[in-house]
Amino acid sequence: MESLIGTGVALVTPFKKDCTVDTEALARIVNFSIDGGIEYLVVLGTTAENATLSATEKEVVIATVIEANKGRLPLVLGVGGNNTMEVVSELKTRDLSHFTAILSVSPYYVKPTQEGIYQHFKAIAEVSPLPIILYNVPGRTSSNMLPSTVVRLASDFKNIIAIKEATGDLVQCFEIIKNKPKDFLVISGDDMTALSLVLAGGSGVISVIGQGFPTTFSEMIRLGLNRKVDQAFSIQYELAPIIDMIFEQGNPAGIKQVFESMGIAENTVRLPLVHVDQNLADRIHSFVQVSKK
């Protein structure tokens, strides 16, 4: 799908100081990302602190993003979990009319076998009304969806159209790119290695840092897609320090500190996450201020 080539951003859920959802700040982040030139928005992914949101709050987040977007960019919705029947039920009942695709994480905590992962996504593919982006993030799920499983799913189900590969393991990504069906998209889920993946034949990134620095990061990815390697890596090296910083004490605490320093949103996160310490906050703030000059 051409609309999913380039830079997507995994939107945070901004909270007020009392930890309630800040819909005004969320709308500002949506507009900031769109004005910065990103290609699509991802709603209710890991970066959204999805696990800490109530069902009602999730509906508020979805409605806020849809309203702020005003149909300008494609929207991708996170619909995943480790209860296959629950995910299937949600896909059968949820209104997905505003979305282009769903992003579905490999089952976490239960550590299924590769066959279990295959059967999980087979069940999802058989009911999903939208194209599916697989999401492999072993650092959070405790199991790795191997390239052979990805290629098998991509070959067996036409509506499984992409993978967000967040291992940061370029060799694993290369194996998927080498063996995948022609139109299957390999999308980076790791900001630091996203450009290298694009240059190897990947289709772009679903990014965290991209919502904080949308203009430069999305330009880097476009330059990579257009094989303008030296210009692209010049931006990579410019952004590398802040990419490291936003993940240093966990996601989304780091990117929320970026938004605090920009005056866009509070840096509030919900327990069990805590905001970054003062040393990291000062370093992030300094980077943001220098980047404005």
mmCIF file of C-alpha atoms in Angstrom:
data_model
loop_
_atom_site.group_PDB
_atom_site.id
_atom_site.type_symbol
_atom_site.label_atom_id
_atom_site.label_comp_id
_atom_site.label_asym_id
_atom_site.label_seq_id
_atom_site.Cartn_x
_atom_site.Cartn_y
_atom_site.Cartn_z
ATOM 1 C CA MET A 1 0.000 0.000 0.000
ATOM 2 C CA GLU A 2 1.619 3.189 -1.189
ATOM 3 C CA SER A 3 -0.071 5.252 1.527
ATOM 4 C CA LEU A 4 2.011 3.403 4.135
ATOM 5 C CA ILE A 5 5.370 4.116 2.509
ATOM 6 C CA GLY A 6 7.441 6.716 4.343
ATOM 7 C CA THR A 7 7.080 7.906 7.923
ATOM 8 C CA GLY A 8 4.243 6.968 10.212
ATOM 9 C CA VAL A 9 4.284 8.084 13.823
ATOM 10 C CA ALA A 10 3.128 6.094 16.849
ATOM 11 C CA LEU A 11 1.212 8.805 18.660
ATOM 12 C CA VAL A 12 1.578 9.331 22.398
ATOM 13 C CA THR A 13 -1.456 9.813 24.614
ATOM 14 C CA PRO A 14 -0.775 13.111 26.405
ATOM 15 C CA PHE A 15 -2.044 13.413 29.967
ATOM 16 C CA LYS A 16 -2.722 16.441 32.132
ATOM 17 C CA LYS A 17 -0.947 16.686 35.480
ATOM 18 C CA ASP A 18 -3.881 14.840 37.081
ATOM 19 C CA CYS A 19 -3.296 11.945 34.604
ATOM 20 C CA THR A 20 -6.523 12.514 32.651
ATOM 21 C CA VAL A 21 -6.319 12.399 28.844
ATOM 22 C CA ASP A 22 -5.399 15.795 27.403
ATOM 23 C CA THR A 23 -7.372 15.904 24.168
ATOM 24 C CA GLU A 24 -6.242 19.441 23.293
ATOM 25 C CA ALA A 25 -2.587 18.425 23.512
ATOM 26 C CA LEU A 26 -3.288 15.300 21.442
ATOM 27 C CA ALA A 27 -4.833 17.447 18.716
ATOM 28 C CA ARG A 28 -1.763 19.715 18.819
ATOM 29 C CA ILE A 29 0.537 16.702 18.385
ATOM 30 C CA VAL A 30 -1.523 15.419 15.441
ATOM 31 C CA ASN A 31 -1.339 18.808 13.729
ATOM 32 C CA PHE A 32 2.361 19.231 14.543
ATOM 33 C CA SER A 33 3.111 15.843 12.965
ATOM 34 C CA ILE A 34 0.995 16.506 9.878
ATOM 35 C CA ASP A 35 2.430 20.005 9.394
ATOM 36 C CA GLY A 36 5.899 18.468 9.645
ATOM 37 C CA GLY A 37 5.276 16.264 6.619
ATOM 38 C CA ILE A 38 4.815 12.749 7.973
ATOM 39 C CA GLU A 39 2.832 10.292 5.831
ATOM 40 C CA TYR A 40 0.456 8.551 8.284
ATOM 41 C CA LEU A 41 -0.597 8.314 11.937
ATOM 42 C CA VAL A 42 -0.719 5.255 14.199
ATOM 43 C CA VAL A 43 -3.298 5.340 16.996
ATOM 44 C CA LEU A 44 -3.221 3.262 20.209
ATOM 45 C CA GLY A 45 0.123 1.589 19.772
ATOM 46 C CA THR A 46 2.571 0.865 22.586
ATOM 47 C CA THR A 47 3.733 4.498 22.663
ATOM 48 C CA ALA A 48 0.146 5.546 23.448
ATOM 49 C CA GLU A 49 0.401 3.799 26.850
ATOM 50 C CA ASN A 50 -2.440 1.692 25.538
ATOM 51 C CA ALA A 51 -2.185 -0.775 28.436
ATOM 52 C CA THR A 52 -3.066 1.949 30.957
ATOM 53 C CA LEU A 53 -6.111 3.326 29.105
ATOM 54 C CA SER A 54 -9.679 2.362 29.936
ATOM 55 C CA ALA A 55 -12.060 1.340 27.158
ATOM 56 C CA THR A 56 -13.740 4.753 27.412
ATOM 57 C CA GLU A 57 -10.419 6.581 27.209
ATOM 58 C CA LYS A 58 -9.433 4.597 24.123
ATOM 59 C CA GLU A 59 -12.611 5.767 22.412
ATOM 60 C CA VAL A 60 -11.795 9.371 23.394
ATOM 61 C CA VAL A 61 -8.297 9.037 21.920
ATOM 62 C CA ILE A 62 -9.619 7.559 18.681
ATOM 63 C CA ALA A 63 -12.296 10.241 18.300
ATOM 64 C CA THR A 64 -9.799 13.031 19.055
ATOM 65 C CA VAL A 65 -7.306 11.832 16.436
ATOM 66 C CA ILE A 66 -10.011 11.355 13.797
ATOM 67 C CA GLU A 67 -11.348 14.862 14.426
ATOM 68 C CA ALA A 68 -7.911 16.503 14.445
ATOM 69 C CA ASN A 69 -6.763 14.644 11.336
ATOM 70 C CA LYS A 70 -9.839 15.725 9.332
ATOM 71 C CA GLY A 71 -9.151 13.062 6.723
ATOM 72 C CA ARG A 72 -5.777 14.498 5.777
ATOM 73 C CA LEU A 73 -3.616 11.409 6.376
ATOM 74 C CA PRO A 74 -4.174 7.653 6.533
ATOM 75 C CA LEU A 75 -4.816 6.329 10.038
ATOM 76 C CA VAL A 76 -3.630 2.962 11.392
ATOM 77 C CA LEU A 77 -5.225 1.530 14.546
ATOM 78 C CA GLY A 78 -3.489 -0.721 17.049
ATOM 79 C CA VAL A 79 -5.627 -3.836 17.581
ATOM 80 C CA GLY A 80 -3.670 -6.627 19.191
ATOM 81 C CA GLY A 81 -3.123 -8.684 22.308
ATOM 82 C CA ASN A 82 -2.384 -12.099 23.727
ATOM 83 C CA ASN A 83 -6.025 -13.243 23.762
ATOM 84 C CA THR A 84 -6.711 -14.268 20.179
ATOM 85 C CA MET A 85 -10.470 -14.585 20.637
ATOM 86 C CA GLU A 86 -10.676 -11.094 22.143
ATOM 87 C CA VAL A 87 -8.753 -9.557 19.234
ATOM 88 C CA VAL A 88 -10.991 -11.391 16.755
ATOM 89 C CA SER A 89 -14.084 -10.144 18.595
ATOM 90 C CA GLU A 90 -12.863 -6.547 18.524
ATOM 91 C CA LEU A 91 -12.215 -6.718 14.786
ATOM 92 C CA LYS A 92 -15.722 -8.061 14.214
ATOM 93 C CA THR A 93 -17.432 -5.327 16.250
ATOM 94 C CA ARG A 94 -15.340 -2.147 16.068
ATOM 95 C CA ASP A 95 -16.119 0.627 13.585
ATOM 96 C CA LEU A 96 -12.972 0.780 11.458
ATOM 97 C CA SER A 97 -14.365 3.025 8.735
ATOM 98 C CA HIS A 98 -11.880 5.841 9.428
ATOM 99 C CA PHE A 99 -8.813 3.585 9.257
ATOM 100 C CA THR A 100 -6.585 2.341 6.440
ATOM 101 C CA ALA A 101 -5.059 -0.639 8.261
ATOM 102 C CA ILE A 102 -4.609 -2.225 11.668
ATOM 103 C CA LEU A 103 -1.328 -2.783 13.496
ATOM 104 C CA SER A 104 -1.377 -6.023 15.462
ATOM 105 C CA VAL A 105 1.361 -6.995 17.895
ATOM 106 C CA SER A 106 2.647 -10.535 18.203
ATOM 107 C CA PRO A 107 1.177 -12.086 21.378
ATOM 108 C CA TYR A 108 3.048 -10.933 24.465
ATOM 109 C CA TYR A 109 3.811 -12.594 27.829
ATOM 110 C CA VAL A 110 2.528 -16.066 26.886
ATOM 111 C CA LYS A 111 5.551 -16.781 24.641
ATOM 112 C CA PRO A 112 3.839 -18.850 21.905
ATOM 113 C CA THR A 113 5.714 -21.095 19.496
ATOM 114 C CA GLN A 114 6.153 -19.980 15.881
ATOM 115 C CA GLU A 115 3.150 -22.152 14.986
ATOM 116 C CA GLY A 116 1.147 -20.439 17.723
ATOM 117 C CA ILE A 117 2.089 -17.022 16.323
ATOM 118 C CA TYR A 118 1.077 -18.185 12.842
ATOM 119 C CA GLN A 119 -2.298 -19.498 14.031
ATOM 120 C CA HIS A 120 -2.945 -16.289 16.015
ATOM 121 C CA PHE A 121 -2.484 -14.105 12.939
ATOM 122 C CA LYS A 122 -4.322 -16.603 10.726
ATOM 123 C CA ALA A 123 -7.387 -16.167 12.956
ATOM 124 C CA ILE A 124 -7.041 -12.372 12.746
ATOM 125 C CA ALA A 125 -6.540 -12.374 8.972
ATOM 126 C CA GLU A 126 -9.662 -14.465 8.443
ATOM 127 C CA VAL A 127 -11.907 -11.828 10.094
ATOM 128 C CA SER A 128 -10.161 -8.478 9.640
ATOM 129 C CA PRO A 129 -12.008 -6.060 7.350
ATOM 130 C CA LEU A 130 -8.783 -4.057 6.928
ATOM 131 C CA PRO A 131 -5.231 -4.839 5.812
ATOM 132 C CA ILE A 132 -2.982 -6.007 8.648
ATOM 133 C CA ILE A 133 0.475 -4.793 9.655
ATOM 134 C CA LEU A 134 2.213 -7.409 11.793
ATOM 135 C CA TYR A 135 4.203 -6.006 14.709
ATOM 136 C CA ASN A 136 7.293 -7.798 15.977
ATOM 137 C CA VAL A 137 8.822 -6.313 19.135
ATOM 138 C CA PRO A 138 10.566 -9.072 21.121
ATOM 139 C CA GLY A 139 11.835 -6.604 23.712
ATOM 140 C CA ARG A 140 8.224 -6.212 24.867
ATOM 141 C CA THR A 141 6.632 -9.537 23.911
ATOM 142 C CA SER A 142 9.427 -11.899 25.039
ATOM 143 C CA SER A 143 9.116 -13.880 21.798
ATOM 144 C CA ASN A 144 10.562 -13.231 18.369
ATOM 145 C CA MET A 145 8.466 -13.706 15.241
ATOM 146 C CA LEU A 146 11.040 -15.298 12.970
ATOM 147 C CA PRO A 147 11.474 -14.292 9.309
ATOM 148 C CA SER A 148 10.182 -17.676 8.158
ATOM 149 C CA THR A 149 6.925 -17.099 10.057
ATOM 150 C CA VAL A 150 6.573 -13.587 8.663
ATOM 151 C CA VAL A 151 7.124 -14.776 5.086
ATOM 152 C CA ARG A 152 4.705 -17.668 5.600
ATOM 153 C CA LEU A 153 1.970 -15.315 6.834
ATOM 154 C CA ALA A 154 2.656 -12.797 4.063
ATOM 155 C CA SER A 155 2.451 -15.545 1.445
ATOM 156 C CA ASP A 156 -0.682 -17.211 2.818
ATOM 157 C CA PHE A 157 -2.858 -14.145 3.490
ATOM 158 C CA LYS A 158 -3.217 -11.299 1.002
ATOM 159 C CA ASN A 159 -4.579 -8.956 3.663
ATOM 160 C CA ILE A 160 -1.372 -9.274 5.715
ATOM 161 C CA ILE A 161 0.416 -6.506 3.865
ATOM 162 C CA ALA A 162 3.326 -5.401 6.066
ATOM 163 C CA ILE A 163 5.391 -5.896 9.187
ATOM 164 C CA LYS A 164 6.609 -3.333 11.686
ATOM 165 C CA GLU A 165 9.970 -4.882 12.573
ATOM 166 C CA ALA A 166 11.209 -3.483 15.890
ATOM 167 C CA THR A 167 14.004 -5.898 16.761
ATOM 168 C CA GLY A 168 16.668 -3.478 15.554
ATOM 169 C CA ASP A 169 18.272 -6.616 14.068
ATOM 170 C CA LEU A 170 19.110 -5.642 10.517
ATOM 171 C CA VAL A 171 20.187 -9.169 9.566
ATOM 172 C CA GLN A 172 16.717 -10.442 10.482
ATOM 173 C CA CYS A 173 15.153 -7.595 8.501
ATOM 174 C CA PHE A 174 17.340 -8.382 5.504
ATOM 175 C CA GLU A 175 16.126 -11.990 5.532
ATOM 176 C CA ILE A 176 12.497 -10.865 5.424
ATOM 177 C CA ILE A 177 13.209 -8.408 2.590
ATOM 178 C CA LYS A 178 15.041 -11.105 0.629
ATOM 179 C CA ASN A 179 12.242 -13.694 0.858
ATOM 180 C CA LYS A 180 8.993 -11.698 1.139
ATOM 181 C CA PRO A 181 6.289 -11.445 -1.540
ATOM 182 C CA LYS A 182 6.880 -8.550 -3.911
ATOM 183 C CA ASP A 183 4.357 -6.047 -2.534
ATOM 184 C CA PHE A 184 4.788 -6.869 1.175
ATOM 185 C CA LEU A 185 6.119 -3.869 3.121
ATOM 186 C CA VAL A 186 8.911 -4.120 5.684
ATOM 187 C CA ILE A 187 8.548 -1.137 8.000
ATOM 188 C CA SER A 188 11.103 -0.261 10.651
ATOM 189 C CA GLY A 189 9.970 -0.043 14.256
ATOM 190 C CA ASP A 190 13.379 1.123 15.428
ATOM 191 C CA ASP A 191 14.213 4.788 14.906
ATOM 192 C CA MET A 192 17.991 4.418 15.017
ATOM 193 C CA THR A 193 18.173 1.741 12.308
ATOM 194 C CA ALA A 194 15.227 2.930 10.199
ATOM 195 C CA LEU A 195 17.342 4.595 7.520
ATOM 196 C CA SER A 196 19.560 1.535 7.119
ATOM 197 C CA LEU A 197 16.475 -0.650 6.739
ATOM 198 C CA VAL A 198 15.032 1.691 4.100
ATOM 199 C CA LEU A 199 18.281 1.616 2.137
ATOM 200 C CA ALA A 200 18.195 -2.195 2.256
ATOM 201 C CA GLY A 201 14.747 -2.259 0.652
ATOM 202 C CA GLY A 202 12.408 -1.378 3.504
ATOM 203 C CA SER A 203 9.391 0.848 2.996
ATOM 204 C CA GLY A 204 9.773 3.336 5.836
ATOM 205 C CA VAL A 205 9.204 3.529 9.564
ATOM 206 C CA ILE A 206 6.591 3.736 12.291
ATOM 207 C CA SER A 207 8.462 6.149 14.488
ATOM 208 C CA VAL A 208 8.462 7.603 17.988
ATOM 209 C CA ILE A 209 10.911 10.457 17.394
ATOM 210 C CA GLY A 210 9.106 11.342 14.158
ATOM 211 C CA GLN A 211 6.294 13.076 16.062
ATOM 212 C CA GLY A 212 8.799 15.242 17.954
ATOM 213 C CA PHE A 213 10.936 16.138 14.923
ATOM 214 C CA PRO A 214 8.577 15.399 12.026
ATOM 215 C CA THR A 215 10.130 17.676 9.419
ATOM 216 C CA THR A 216 13.701 16.434 9.671
ATOM 217 C CA PHE A 217 12.952 12.785 10.411
ATOM 218 C CA SER A 218 10.429 12.342 7.607
ATOM 219 C CA GLU A 219 12.790 14.111 5.205
ATOM 220 C CA MET A 220 15.536 11.672 6.194
ATOM 221 C CA ILE A 221 13.303 8.733 5.328
ATOM 222 C CA ARG A 222 12.247 10.295 2.001
ATOM 223 C CA LEU A 223 15.888 10.897 1.114
ATOM 224 C CA GLY A 224 16.607 7.259 1.927
ATOM 225 C CA LEU A 225 13.741 6.050 -0.237
ATOM 226 C CA ASN A 226 15.125 8.205 -3.060
ATOM 227 C CA ARG A 227 18.628 6.741 -2.550
ATOM 228 C CA LYS A 228 20.137 10.105 -1.545
ATOM 229 C CA VAL A 229 22.372 8.371 0.946
ATOM 230 C CA ASP A 230 24.806 11.088 2.031
ATOM 231 C CA GLN A 231 22.063 13.669 2.650
ATOM 232 C CA ALA A 232 19.984 11.124 4.526
ATOM 233 C CA PHE A 233 22.826 10.069 6.814
ATOM 234 C CA SER A 234 23.661 13.709 7.518
ATOM 235 C CA ILE A 235 20.218 14.003 9.143
ATOM 236 C CA GLN A 236 20.642 10.606 10.846
ATOM 237 C CA TYR A 237 23.779 11.794 12.617
ATOM 238 C CA GLU A 238 22.112 15.067 13.557
ATOM 239 C CA LEU A 239 19.179 13.273 15.198
ATOM 240 C CA ALA A 240 21.081 10.314 16.694
ATOM 241 C CA PRO A 241 21.656 11.944 20.115
ATOM 242 C CA ILE A 242 17.971 12.709 20.682
ATOM 243 C CA ILE A 243 16.930 9.254 19.450
ATOM 244 C CA ASP A 244 19.207 7.735 22.081
ATOM 245 C CA MET A 245 17.922 10.117 24.733
ATOM 246 C CA ILE A 246 14.209 9.477 24.231
ATOM 247 C CA PHE A 247 14.663 5.743 24.807
ATOM 248 C CA GLU A 248 17.263 6.028 27.581
ATOM 249 C CA GLN A 249 14.690 5.841 30.404
ATOM 250 C CA GLY A 250 11.837 4.217 28.542
ATOM 251 C CA ASN A 251 9.210 5.017 25.965
ATOM 252 C CA PRO A 252 7.132 7.225 25.981
ATOM 253 C CA ALA A 253 8.723 9.076 28.932
ATOM 254 C CA GLY A 254 11.466 10.447 26.669
ATOM 255 C CA ILE A 255 9.286 11.690 23.826
ATOM 256 C CA LYS A 256 6.873 13.233 26.329
ATOM 257 C CA GLN A 257 9.790 15.224 27.741
ATOM 258 C CA VAL A 258 10.469 16.451 24.186
ATOM 259 C CA PHE A 259 6.898 17.726 23.974
ATOM 260 C CA GLU A 260 7.202 19.350 27.423
ATOM 261 C CA SER A 261 10.342 21.161 26.276
ATOM 262 C CA MET A 262 8.526 22.297 23.118
ATOM 263 C CA GLY A 263 5.515 23.539 25.086
ATOM 264 C CA ILE A 264 3.187 21.151 23.248
ATOM 265 C CA ALA A 265 2.189 18.757 26.054
ATOM 266 C CA GLU A 266 2.945 17.806 29.652
ATOM 267 C CA ASN A 267 5.534 15.112 30.354
ATOM 268 C CA THR A 268 3.055 13.118 32.480
ATOM 269 C CA VAL A 269 3.053 9.325 32.176
ATOM 270 C CA ARG A 270 0.942 6.778 34.039
ATOM 271 C CA LEU A 271 2.287 4.256 36.501
ATOM 272 C CA PRO A 272 4.072 1.944 36.337
ATOM 273 C CA LEU A 273 5.970 4.375 34.074
ATOM 274 C CA VAL A 274 7.572 7.457 35.620
ATOM 275 C CA HIS A 275 8.863 10.597 33.959
ATOM 276 C CA VAL A 276 12.533 10.973 33.113
ATOM 277 C CA ASP A 277 14.939 12.176 35.775
ATOM 278 C CA GLN A 278 16.150 15.760 35.904
ATOM 279 C CA ASN A 279 19.494 15.039 34.279
ATOM 280 C CA LEU A 280 17.889 13.511 31.192
ATOM 281 C CA ALA A 281 15.174 16.163 31.123
ATOM 282 C CA ASP A 282 17.861 18.869 31.044
ATOM 283 C CA ARG A 283 19.738 17.145 28.221
ATOM 284 C CA ILE A 284 16.575 16.705 26.163
ATOM 285 C CA HIS A 285 15.596 20.315 26.797
ATOM 286 C CA SER A 286 19.032 21.512 25.652
ATOM 287 C CA PHE A 287 18.807 19.502 22.431
ATOM 288 C CA VAL A 288 15.331 20.881 21.705
ATOM 289 C CA GLN A 289 16.445 24.468 22.276
ATOM 290 C CA VAL A 290 19.501 24.096 20.049
ATOM 291 C CA SER A 291 17.388 22.477 17.323
ATOM 292 C CA LYS A 292 15.157 25.555 17.212
ATOM 293 C CA LYS A 293 18.064 27.846 16.270
#
